[in-house]
Short mmCIF file of C-alpha atoms in Angstrom, two decimals:
data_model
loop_
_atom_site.label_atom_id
_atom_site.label_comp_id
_atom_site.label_asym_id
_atom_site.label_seq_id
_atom_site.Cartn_x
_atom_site.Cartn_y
_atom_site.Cartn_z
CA UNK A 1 16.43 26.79 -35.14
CA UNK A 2 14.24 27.29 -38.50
CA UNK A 3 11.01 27.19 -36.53
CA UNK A 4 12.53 30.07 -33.86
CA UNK A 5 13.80 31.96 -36.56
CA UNK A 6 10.00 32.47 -38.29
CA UNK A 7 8.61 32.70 -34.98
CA UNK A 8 11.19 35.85 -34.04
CA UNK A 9 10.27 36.99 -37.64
CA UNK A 10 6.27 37.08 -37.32
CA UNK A 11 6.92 38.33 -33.98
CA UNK A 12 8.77 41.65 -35.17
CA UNK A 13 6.34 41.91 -38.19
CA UNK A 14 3.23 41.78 -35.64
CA UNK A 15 3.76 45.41 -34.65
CA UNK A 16 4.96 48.32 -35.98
CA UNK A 17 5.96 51.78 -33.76
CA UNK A 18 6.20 55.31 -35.36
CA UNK A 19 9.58 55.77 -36.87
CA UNK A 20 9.76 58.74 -35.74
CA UNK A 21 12.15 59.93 -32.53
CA UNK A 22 10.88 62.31 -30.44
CA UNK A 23 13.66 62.68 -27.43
CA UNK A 24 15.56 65.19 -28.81
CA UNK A 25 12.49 67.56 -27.97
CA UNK A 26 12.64 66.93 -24.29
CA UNK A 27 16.17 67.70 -23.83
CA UNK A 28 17.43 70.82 -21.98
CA UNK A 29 14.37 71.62 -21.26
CA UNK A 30 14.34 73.99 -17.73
CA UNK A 31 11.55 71.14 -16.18
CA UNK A 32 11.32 67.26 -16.47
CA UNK A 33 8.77 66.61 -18.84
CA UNK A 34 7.76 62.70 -18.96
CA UNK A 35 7.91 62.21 -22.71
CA UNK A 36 4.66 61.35 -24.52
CA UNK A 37 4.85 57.29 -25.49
CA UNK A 38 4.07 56.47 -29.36
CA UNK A 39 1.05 54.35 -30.66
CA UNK A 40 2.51 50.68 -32.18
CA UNK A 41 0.43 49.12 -34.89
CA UNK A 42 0.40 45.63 -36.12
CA UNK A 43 1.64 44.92 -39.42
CA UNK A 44 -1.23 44.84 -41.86
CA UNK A 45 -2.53 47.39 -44.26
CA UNK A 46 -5.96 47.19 -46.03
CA UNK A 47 -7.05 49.49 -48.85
CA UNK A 48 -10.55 51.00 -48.84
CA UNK A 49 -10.46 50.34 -52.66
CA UNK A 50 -10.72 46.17 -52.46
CA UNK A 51 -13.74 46.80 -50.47
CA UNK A 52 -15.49 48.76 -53.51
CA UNK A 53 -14.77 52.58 -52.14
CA UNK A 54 -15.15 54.82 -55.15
CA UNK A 55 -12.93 58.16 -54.96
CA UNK A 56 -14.88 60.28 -57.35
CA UNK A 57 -16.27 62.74 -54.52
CA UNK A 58 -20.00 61.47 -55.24
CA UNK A 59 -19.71 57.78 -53.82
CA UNK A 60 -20.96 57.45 -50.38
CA UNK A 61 -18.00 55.28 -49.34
CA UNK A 62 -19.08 55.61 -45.08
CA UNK A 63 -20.38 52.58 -44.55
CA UNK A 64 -17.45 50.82 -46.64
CA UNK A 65 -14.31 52.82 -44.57
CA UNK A 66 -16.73 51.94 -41.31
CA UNK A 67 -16.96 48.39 -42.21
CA UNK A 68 -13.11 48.65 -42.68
CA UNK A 69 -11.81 50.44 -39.71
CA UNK A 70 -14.51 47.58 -37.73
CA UNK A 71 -13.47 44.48 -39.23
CA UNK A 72 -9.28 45.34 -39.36
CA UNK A 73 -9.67 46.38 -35.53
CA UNK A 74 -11.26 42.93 -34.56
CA UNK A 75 -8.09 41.72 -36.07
CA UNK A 76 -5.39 43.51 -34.33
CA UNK A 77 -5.41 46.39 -36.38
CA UNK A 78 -3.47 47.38 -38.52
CA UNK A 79 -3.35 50.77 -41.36
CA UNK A 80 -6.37 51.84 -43.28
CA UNK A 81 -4.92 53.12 -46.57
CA UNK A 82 -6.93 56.20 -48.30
CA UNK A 83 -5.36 56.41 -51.29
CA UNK A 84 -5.35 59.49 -54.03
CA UNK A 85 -9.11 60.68 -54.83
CA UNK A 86 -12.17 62.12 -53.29
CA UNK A 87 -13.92 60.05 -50.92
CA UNK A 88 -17.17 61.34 -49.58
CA UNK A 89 -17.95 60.59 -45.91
CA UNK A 90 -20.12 60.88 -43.22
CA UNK A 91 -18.78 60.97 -39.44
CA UNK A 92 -17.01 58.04 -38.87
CA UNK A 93 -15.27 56.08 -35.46
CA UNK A 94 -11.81 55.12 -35.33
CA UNK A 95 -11.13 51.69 -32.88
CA UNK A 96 -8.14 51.11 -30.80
CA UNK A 97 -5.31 49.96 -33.37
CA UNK A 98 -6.61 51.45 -35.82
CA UNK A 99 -3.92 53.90 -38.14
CA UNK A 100 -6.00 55.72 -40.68
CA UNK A 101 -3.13 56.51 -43.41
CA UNK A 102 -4.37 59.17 -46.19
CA UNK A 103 -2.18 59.24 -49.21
CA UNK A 104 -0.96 62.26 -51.20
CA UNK A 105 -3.39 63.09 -53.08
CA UNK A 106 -6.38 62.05 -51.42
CA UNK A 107 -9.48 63.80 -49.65
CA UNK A 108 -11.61 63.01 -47.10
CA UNK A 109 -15.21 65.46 -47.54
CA UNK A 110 -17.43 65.53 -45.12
CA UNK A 111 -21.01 65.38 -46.62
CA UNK A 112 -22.72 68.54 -46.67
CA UNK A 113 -25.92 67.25 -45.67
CA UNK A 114 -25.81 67.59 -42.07
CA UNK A 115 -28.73 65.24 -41.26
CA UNK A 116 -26.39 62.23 -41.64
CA UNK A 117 -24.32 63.47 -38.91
CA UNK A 118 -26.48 62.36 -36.60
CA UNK A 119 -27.18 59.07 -35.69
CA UNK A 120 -30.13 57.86 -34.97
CA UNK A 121 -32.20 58.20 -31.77
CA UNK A 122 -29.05 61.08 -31.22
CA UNK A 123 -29.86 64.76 -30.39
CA UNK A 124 -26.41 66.24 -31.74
CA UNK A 125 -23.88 65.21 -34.80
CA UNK A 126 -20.79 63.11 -34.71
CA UNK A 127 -17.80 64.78 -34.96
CA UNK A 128 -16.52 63.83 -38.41
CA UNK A 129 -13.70 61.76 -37.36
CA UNK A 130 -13.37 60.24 -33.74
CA UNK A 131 -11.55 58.41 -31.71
CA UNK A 132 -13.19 57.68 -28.24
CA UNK A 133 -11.36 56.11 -25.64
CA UNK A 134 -8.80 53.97 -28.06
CA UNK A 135 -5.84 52.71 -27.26
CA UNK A 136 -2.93 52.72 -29.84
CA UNK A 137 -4.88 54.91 -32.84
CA UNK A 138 -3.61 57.53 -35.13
CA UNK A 139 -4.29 59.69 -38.11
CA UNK A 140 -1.41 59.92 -40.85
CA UNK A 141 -0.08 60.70 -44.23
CA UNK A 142 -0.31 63.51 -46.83
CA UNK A 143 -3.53 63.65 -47.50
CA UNK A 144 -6.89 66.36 -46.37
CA UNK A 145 -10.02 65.88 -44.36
CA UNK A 146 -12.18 68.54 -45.75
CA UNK A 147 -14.77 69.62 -43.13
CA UNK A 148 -17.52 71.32 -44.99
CA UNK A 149 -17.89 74.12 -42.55
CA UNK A 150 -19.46 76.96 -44.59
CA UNK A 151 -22.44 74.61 -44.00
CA UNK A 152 -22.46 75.04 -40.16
CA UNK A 153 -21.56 78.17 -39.21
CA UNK A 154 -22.68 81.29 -38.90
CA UNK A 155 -21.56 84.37 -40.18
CA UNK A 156 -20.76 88.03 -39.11
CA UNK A 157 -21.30 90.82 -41.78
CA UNK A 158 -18.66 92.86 -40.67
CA UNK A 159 -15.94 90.17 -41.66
CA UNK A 160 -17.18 89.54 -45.28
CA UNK A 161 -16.85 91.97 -48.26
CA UNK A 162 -19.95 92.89 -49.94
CA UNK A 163 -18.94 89.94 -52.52
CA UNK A 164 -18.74 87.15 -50.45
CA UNK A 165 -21.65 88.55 -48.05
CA UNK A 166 -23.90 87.79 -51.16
CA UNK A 167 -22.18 84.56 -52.12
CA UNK A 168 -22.73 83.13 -48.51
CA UNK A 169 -26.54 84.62 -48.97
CA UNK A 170 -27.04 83.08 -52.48
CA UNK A 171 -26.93 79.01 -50.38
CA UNK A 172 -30.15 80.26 -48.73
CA UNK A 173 -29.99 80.81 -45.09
CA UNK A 174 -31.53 83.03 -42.41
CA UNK A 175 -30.03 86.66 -41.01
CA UNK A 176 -30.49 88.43 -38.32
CA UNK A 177 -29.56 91.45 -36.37
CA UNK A 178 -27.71 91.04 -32.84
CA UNK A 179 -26.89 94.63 -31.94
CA UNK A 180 -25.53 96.65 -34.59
CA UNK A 181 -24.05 93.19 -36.29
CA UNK A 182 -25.93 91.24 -38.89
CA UNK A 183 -25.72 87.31 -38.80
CA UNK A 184 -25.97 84.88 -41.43
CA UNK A 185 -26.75 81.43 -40.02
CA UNK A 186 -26.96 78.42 -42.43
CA UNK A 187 -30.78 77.50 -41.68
CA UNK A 188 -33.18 76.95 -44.18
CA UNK A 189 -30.29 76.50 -46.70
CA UNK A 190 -31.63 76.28 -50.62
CA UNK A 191 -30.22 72.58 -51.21
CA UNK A 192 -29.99 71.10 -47.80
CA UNK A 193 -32.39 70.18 -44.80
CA UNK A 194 -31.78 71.19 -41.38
CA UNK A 195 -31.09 69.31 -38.72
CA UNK A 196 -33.12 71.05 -36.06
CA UNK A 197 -35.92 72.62 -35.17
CA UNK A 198 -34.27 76.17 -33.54
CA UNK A 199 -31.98 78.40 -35.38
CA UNK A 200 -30.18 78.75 -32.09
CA UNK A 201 -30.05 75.22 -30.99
CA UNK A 202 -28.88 74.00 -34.68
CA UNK A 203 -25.63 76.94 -34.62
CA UNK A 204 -24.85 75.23 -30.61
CA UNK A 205 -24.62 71.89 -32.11
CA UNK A 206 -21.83 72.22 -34.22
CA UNK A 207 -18.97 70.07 -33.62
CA UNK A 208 -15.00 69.38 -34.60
CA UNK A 209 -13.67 67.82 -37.39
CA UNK A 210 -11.52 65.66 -35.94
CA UNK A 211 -11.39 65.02 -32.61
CA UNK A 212 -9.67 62.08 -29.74
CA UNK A 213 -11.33 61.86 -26.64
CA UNK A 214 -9.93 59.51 -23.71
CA UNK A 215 -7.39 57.75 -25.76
CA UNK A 216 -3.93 56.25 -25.24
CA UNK A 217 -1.24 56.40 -27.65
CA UNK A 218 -2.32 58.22 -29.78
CA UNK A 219 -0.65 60.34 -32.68
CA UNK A 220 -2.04 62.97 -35.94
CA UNK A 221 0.57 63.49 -37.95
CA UNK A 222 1.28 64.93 -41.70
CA UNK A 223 -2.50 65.46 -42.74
CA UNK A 224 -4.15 68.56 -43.52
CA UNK A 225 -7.82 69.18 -41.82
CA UNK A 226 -9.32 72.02 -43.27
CA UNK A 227 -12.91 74.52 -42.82
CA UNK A 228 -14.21 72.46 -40.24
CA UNK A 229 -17.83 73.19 -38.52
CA UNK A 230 -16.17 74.79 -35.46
CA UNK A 231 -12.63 73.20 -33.90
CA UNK A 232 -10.24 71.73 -36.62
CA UNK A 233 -8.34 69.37 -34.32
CA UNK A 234 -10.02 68.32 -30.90
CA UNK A 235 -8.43 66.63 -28.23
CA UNK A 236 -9.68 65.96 -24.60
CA UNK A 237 -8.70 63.54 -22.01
CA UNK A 238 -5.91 61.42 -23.89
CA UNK A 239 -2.48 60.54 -22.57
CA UNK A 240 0.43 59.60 -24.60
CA UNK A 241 -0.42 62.13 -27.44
CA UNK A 242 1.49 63.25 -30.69
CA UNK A 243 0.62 65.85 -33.27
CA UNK A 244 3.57 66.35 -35.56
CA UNK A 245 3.82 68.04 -38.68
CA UNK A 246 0.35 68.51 -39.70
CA UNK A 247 -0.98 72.07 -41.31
CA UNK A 248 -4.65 73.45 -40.42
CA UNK A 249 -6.37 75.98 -41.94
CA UNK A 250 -9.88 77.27 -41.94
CA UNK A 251 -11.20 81.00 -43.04
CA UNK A 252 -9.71 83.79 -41.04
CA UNK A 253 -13.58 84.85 -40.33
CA UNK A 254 -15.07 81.39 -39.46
CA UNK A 255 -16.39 81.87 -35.99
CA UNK A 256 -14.98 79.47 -33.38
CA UNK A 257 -12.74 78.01 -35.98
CA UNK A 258 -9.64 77.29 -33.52
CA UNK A 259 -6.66 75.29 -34.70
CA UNK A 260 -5.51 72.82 -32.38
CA UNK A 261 -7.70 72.71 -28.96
CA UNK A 262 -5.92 70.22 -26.05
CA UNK A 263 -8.12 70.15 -22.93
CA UNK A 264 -7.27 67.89 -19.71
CA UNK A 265 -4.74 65.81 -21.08
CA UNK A 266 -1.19 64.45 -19.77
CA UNK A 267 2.12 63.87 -21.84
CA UNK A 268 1.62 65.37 -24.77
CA UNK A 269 3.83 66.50 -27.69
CA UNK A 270 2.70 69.19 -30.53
CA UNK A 271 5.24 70.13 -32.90
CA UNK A 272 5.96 71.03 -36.52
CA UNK A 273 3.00 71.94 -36.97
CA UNK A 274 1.56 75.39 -39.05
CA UNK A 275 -1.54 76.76 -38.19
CA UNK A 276 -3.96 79.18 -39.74
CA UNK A 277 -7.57 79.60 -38.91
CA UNK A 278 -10.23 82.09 -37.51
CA UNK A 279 -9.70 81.79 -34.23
CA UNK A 280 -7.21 80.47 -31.29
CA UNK A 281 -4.15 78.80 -32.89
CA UNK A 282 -2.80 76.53 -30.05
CA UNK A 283 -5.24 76.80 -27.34
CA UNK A 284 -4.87 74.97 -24.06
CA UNK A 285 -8.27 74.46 -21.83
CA UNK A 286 -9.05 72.35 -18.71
CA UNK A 287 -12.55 72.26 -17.67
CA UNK A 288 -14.57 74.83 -16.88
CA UNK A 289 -15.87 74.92 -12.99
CA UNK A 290 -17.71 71.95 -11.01
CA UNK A 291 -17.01 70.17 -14.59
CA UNK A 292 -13.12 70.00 -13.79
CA UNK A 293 -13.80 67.03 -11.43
CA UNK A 294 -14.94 65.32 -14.04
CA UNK A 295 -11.22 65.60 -15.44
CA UNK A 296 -7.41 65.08 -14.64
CA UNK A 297 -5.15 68.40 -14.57
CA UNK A 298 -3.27 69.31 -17.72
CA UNK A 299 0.37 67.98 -17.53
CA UNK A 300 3.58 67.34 -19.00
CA UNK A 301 3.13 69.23 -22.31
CA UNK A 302 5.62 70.77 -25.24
CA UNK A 303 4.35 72.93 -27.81
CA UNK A 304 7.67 73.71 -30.13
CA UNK A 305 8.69 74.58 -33.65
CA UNK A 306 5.01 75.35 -34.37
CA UNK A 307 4.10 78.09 -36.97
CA UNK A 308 0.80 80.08 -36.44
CA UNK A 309 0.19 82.07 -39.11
CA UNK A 310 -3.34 83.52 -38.27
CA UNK A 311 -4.98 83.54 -35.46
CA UNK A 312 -7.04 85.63 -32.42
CA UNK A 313 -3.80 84.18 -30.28
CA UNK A 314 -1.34 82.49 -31.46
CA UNK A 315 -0.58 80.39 -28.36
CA UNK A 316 -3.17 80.42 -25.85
CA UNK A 317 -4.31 79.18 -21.93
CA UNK A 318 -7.85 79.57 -21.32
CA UNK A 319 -9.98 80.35 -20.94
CA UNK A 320 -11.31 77.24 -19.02
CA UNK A 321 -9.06 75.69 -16.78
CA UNK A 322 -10.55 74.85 -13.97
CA UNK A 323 -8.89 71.58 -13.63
CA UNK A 324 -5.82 73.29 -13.43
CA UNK A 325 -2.47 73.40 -16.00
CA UNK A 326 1.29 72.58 -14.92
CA UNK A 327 4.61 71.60 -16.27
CA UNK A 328 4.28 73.32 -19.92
CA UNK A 329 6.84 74.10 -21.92
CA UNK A 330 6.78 76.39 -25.64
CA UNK A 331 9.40 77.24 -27.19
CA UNK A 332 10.75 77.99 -31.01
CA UNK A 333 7.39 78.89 -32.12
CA UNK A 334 6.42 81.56 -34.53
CA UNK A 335 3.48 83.46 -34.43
CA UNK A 336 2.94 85.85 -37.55
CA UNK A 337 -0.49 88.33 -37.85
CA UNK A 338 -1.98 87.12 -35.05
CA UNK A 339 -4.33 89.29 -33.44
CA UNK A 340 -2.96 88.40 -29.72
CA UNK A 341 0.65 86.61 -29.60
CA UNK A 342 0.93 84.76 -26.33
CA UNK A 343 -2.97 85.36 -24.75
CA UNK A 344 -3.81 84.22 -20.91
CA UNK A 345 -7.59 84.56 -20.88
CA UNK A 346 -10.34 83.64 -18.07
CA UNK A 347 -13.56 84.97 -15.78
CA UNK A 348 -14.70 83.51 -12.17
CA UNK A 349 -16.31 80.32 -12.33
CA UNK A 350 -13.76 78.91 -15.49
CA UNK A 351 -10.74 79.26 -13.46
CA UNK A 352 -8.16 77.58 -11.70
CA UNK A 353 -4.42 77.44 -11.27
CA UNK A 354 -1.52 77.38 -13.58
CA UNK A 355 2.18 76.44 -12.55
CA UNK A 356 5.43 75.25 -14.29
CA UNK A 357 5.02 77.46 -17.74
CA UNK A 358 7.81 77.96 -19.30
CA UNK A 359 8.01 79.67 -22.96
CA UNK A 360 11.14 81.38 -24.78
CA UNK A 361 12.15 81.87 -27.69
CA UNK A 362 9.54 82.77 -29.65
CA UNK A 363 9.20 84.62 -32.68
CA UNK A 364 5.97 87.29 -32.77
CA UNK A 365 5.51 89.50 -36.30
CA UNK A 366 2.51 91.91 -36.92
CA UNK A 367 0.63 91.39 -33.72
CA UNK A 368 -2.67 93.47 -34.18
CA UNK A 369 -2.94 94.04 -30.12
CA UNK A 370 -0.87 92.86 -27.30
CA UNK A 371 2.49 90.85 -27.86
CA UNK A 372 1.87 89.08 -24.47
CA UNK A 373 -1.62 89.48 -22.81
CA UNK A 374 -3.25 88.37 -19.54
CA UNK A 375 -7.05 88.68 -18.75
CA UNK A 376 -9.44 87.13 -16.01
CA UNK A 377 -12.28 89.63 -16.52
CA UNK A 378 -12.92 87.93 -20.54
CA UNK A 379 -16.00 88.16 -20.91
CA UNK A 380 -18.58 87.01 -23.44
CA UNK A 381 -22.50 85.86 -23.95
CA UNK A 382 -21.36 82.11 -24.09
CA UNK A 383 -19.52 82.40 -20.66
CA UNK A 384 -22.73 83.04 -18.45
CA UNK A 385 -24.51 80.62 -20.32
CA UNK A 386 -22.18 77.71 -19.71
CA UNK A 387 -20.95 78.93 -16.21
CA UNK A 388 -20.04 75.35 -14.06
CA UNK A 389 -20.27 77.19 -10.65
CA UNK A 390 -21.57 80.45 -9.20
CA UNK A 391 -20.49 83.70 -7.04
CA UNK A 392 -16.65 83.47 -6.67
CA UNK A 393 -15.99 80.30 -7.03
CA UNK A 394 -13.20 79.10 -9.29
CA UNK A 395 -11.25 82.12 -9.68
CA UNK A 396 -8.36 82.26 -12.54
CA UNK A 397 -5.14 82.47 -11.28
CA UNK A 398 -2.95 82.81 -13.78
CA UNK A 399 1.06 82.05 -11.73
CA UNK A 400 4.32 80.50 -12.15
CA UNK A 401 4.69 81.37 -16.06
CA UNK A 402 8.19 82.42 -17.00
CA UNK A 403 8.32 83.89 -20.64
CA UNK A 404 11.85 84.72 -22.14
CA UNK A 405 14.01 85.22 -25.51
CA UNK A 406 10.74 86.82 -26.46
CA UNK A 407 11.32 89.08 -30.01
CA UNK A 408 8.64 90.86 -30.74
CA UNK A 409 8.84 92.89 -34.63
CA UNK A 410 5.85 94.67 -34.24
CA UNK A 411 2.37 95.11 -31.56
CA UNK A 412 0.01 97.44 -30.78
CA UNK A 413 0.59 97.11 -27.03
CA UNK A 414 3.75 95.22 -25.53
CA UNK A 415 2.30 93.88 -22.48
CA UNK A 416 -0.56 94.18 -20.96
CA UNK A 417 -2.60 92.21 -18.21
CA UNK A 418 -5.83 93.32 -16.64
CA UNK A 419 -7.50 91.55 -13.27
CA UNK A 420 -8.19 91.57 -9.64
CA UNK A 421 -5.88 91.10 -7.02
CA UNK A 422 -4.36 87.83 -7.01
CA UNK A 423 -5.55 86.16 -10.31
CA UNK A 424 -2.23 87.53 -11.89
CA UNK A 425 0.65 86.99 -10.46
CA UNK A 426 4.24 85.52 -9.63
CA UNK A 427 4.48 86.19 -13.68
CA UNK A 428 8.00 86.12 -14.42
CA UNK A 429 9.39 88.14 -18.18
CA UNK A 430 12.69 88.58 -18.84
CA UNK A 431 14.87 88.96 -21.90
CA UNK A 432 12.77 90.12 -24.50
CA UNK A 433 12.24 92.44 -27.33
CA UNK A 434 9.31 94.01 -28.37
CA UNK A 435 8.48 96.89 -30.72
CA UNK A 436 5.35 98.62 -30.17
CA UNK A 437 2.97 101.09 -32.03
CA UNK A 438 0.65 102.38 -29.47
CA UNK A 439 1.51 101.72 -25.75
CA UNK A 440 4.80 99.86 -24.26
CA UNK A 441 2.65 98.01 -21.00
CA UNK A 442 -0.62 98.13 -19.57
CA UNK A 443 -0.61 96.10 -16.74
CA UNK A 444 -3.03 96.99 -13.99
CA UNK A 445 -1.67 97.46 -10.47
CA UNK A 446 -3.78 94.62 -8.97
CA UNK A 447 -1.23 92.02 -11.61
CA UNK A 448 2.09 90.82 -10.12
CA UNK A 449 4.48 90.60 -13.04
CA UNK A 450 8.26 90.81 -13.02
CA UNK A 451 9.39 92.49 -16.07
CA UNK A 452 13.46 92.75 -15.91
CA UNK A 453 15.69 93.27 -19.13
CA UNK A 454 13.16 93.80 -21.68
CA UNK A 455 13.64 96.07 -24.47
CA UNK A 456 10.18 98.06 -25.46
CA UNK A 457 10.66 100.03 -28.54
CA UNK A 458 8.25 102.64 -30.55
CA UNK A 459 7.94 101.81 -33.94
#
């Protein structure tokens, strides 16, 4: 009895599941959603400290926390405890099992020297922390990963006061003029080498922060990733995905510095969460063109309870999604300042077909342009360089998206949606408020949307 009493003891002790219940946010929900299934860890915890891990922001503890995350995951797995300090990294792989547990207190920095992003024989960086293709993995606690970004990106004139525009200038760097706009790009920096060749090619190179790729079970939760070279939080391909309760932030004028980015993934869960960065908040994307059959649809989603409070759109579809994006549901979200509240974006050649949206009540405050936008002539430079087919292939068609208990306190425009025939339409609003400055709708004739009981008032 003694002996299957310690066995039944060591077995419960061997794993460990979030604590966490999630249920509660797939109830009453106007779809069936299949619920996203949480990461279990085995029951061990090493600290990066006993291995010699100095957190005084100057220590190169990489190869220490790599060693670390290697050795614990040929054991089972188990948590990797950061605890208070300043711990100065370069990119670094999470392995299936693996929880990477940052205390209160403690900071993960990214090395500014961009030449040890790259690995050897490589011809772009590491994302700074990645998970690729794990099974049971997570990122968790109180603590910051610190992306470095003002090293990577480049900068527009027109969003920096005269101040900062000479700050930024005083690290060194090259500008130039595109158009009328003048561009600061970190190349040929005063204290740190480059890590190509082209000005061009080094600014397309940059990558996330953080970022999951093909994984299973996996979960970010509490941590705060901040100024990261372009995408705070990237995650592509993974099933059986949490993010709960963690905060992002970058620079309101960091180019392509989007909060959290989800591409071609199934059963997933983001919530809690407050956002505020320089470009799309919550941004959903599947595939752009012949690339999408290289990926599974989008599917079985909830975005709730978020808070956005900056950002070009504060929840957003597009605009890749070639792969196509169903059975979505938002709701209790609050988008404040945004420059676009709810924003439905695409061209020919990145889309494909969205059903099964469902968002209500949401919360929009100080919207600089359109409370609720659609778009599927969006249009920029990077879109005809990256096209994935040609002529009219993958047209957007933007369908089957209910939005209601809408409250809008203030937007330029109420709604507006602009496209050809058929790439809009079967758009269902209803039971809304919105208070405009400029113009109650735009919506071109060629768009199919249903408005019914919604209040548009002047401001």
């Amino acid at each position: 009895m003694k002996h299957l009493f310690i066995s039944l003891s060591l077995l419960l002790a061997a794993a460990t599941a979030s604590a966490a219940d999630y249920s509660s946010f797939y109830k009453d929900l106007p779809i069936s959603i299949a619920q996203a299934e949480q990461p279990v860890f085995k029951d061990a915890r090493v600290d990066i400290t006993d291995y010699g891990a100095k957190g005084d922001g100057i220590f190169d503890c990489t190869r220490i926390l790599q060693n670390t995350i290697d050795n614990l995951a040929a054991k089972g797995g188990g948590q990797v405890y950061i605890p208070a300090g300043s711990w100065l990294i370069s990119p670094i792989t999470l392995k299936s099992g693996i929880n990477l547990h940052l205390a209160k207190g403690a900071m993960l920095i990214l090395t500014p020297d961009r030449t040890k992003h790259l690995k050897q024989g490589a011809t772009k960086p590491m994302h700074g922390i990645q998970a690729l293709g794990c099974n049971n993995v997570a990122i968790t606690g109180q603590g910051i990963i610190n992306g470095n970004g003002i090293y990577w990106r480049a900068a527009k004139r027109s969003k920096y006061s005269a101040t900062e525009w000479e700050q930024l200038k005083a690290l060194g760097g090259t500008t130039a003029m595109k158009g009328n706009e003048e561009i600061w790009y970190p190349f040929n920096l005063k204290s740190l080498p480059n890590f190509d060749e082209s000005v061009a090619h080094q600014e397309a190179l940059r990558q996330s922060v953080v970022y999951f790729q093909g994984c299973q079970k996996a979960l970010v939760q509490g941590v705060t990733i901040i100024d990261s070279p372009k995408f705070q939080l990237e995650l592509e391909d993974c099933t059986d995905l949490t993010v709960d309760g963690i905060i992002v932030n970058c620079p309101w004028n960091a180019q392509n510095g989007d909060g959290i980015v989800l591409k071609t993934s199934q059963k997933v869960l983001i919530v809690n969460n407050t956002i505020d960065c320089g470009n799309d908040g919550i941004s959903l994307k599947a595939a752009t063109g012949k690339r999408a059959f290289d990926h599974k649809p989008m599917k079985d989603v909830i975005v709730a309870k978020n808070i956005v409070l900056y950002a070009h759109g504060g929840f957003d579809i597009g605009s890749e999604f070639a792969s196509g994006i169903s059975n979505v549901c938002v709701y209790k979200n609050t988008l404040v300042n945004t420059e676009t509240g709810l924003r439905f974006k695409s061209y020919t050649s990145r889309g494909g077909k969205t059903d099964n949206i469902y968002i209500w009540d949401t919360l929009l405050d100080k919207v600089k342009d359109e409370a609720i936008g659609f778009q599927t002539d969006y249009i920029n430079e990077a879109i005809y360089k990256t096209e994935g087919a040609q002529g009219n292939d993958w047209i957007p068609e933007f369908q089957g998206i209910h939005i209601y208990n809408l409250t809008c306190n203030k937007a330029r425009i109420g709604i507006s949606a602009n496209g050809a025939r058929g790439t809009v339409h079967d758009i269902d609003i209803h039971d809304c408020n919105i208070t405009y400055t400029d113009v109650n709708t735009d919506i071109d004739p060629n768009c199919d949307i249903s408005v019914k009981n919604v209040t548009l008032r002047k401001f």
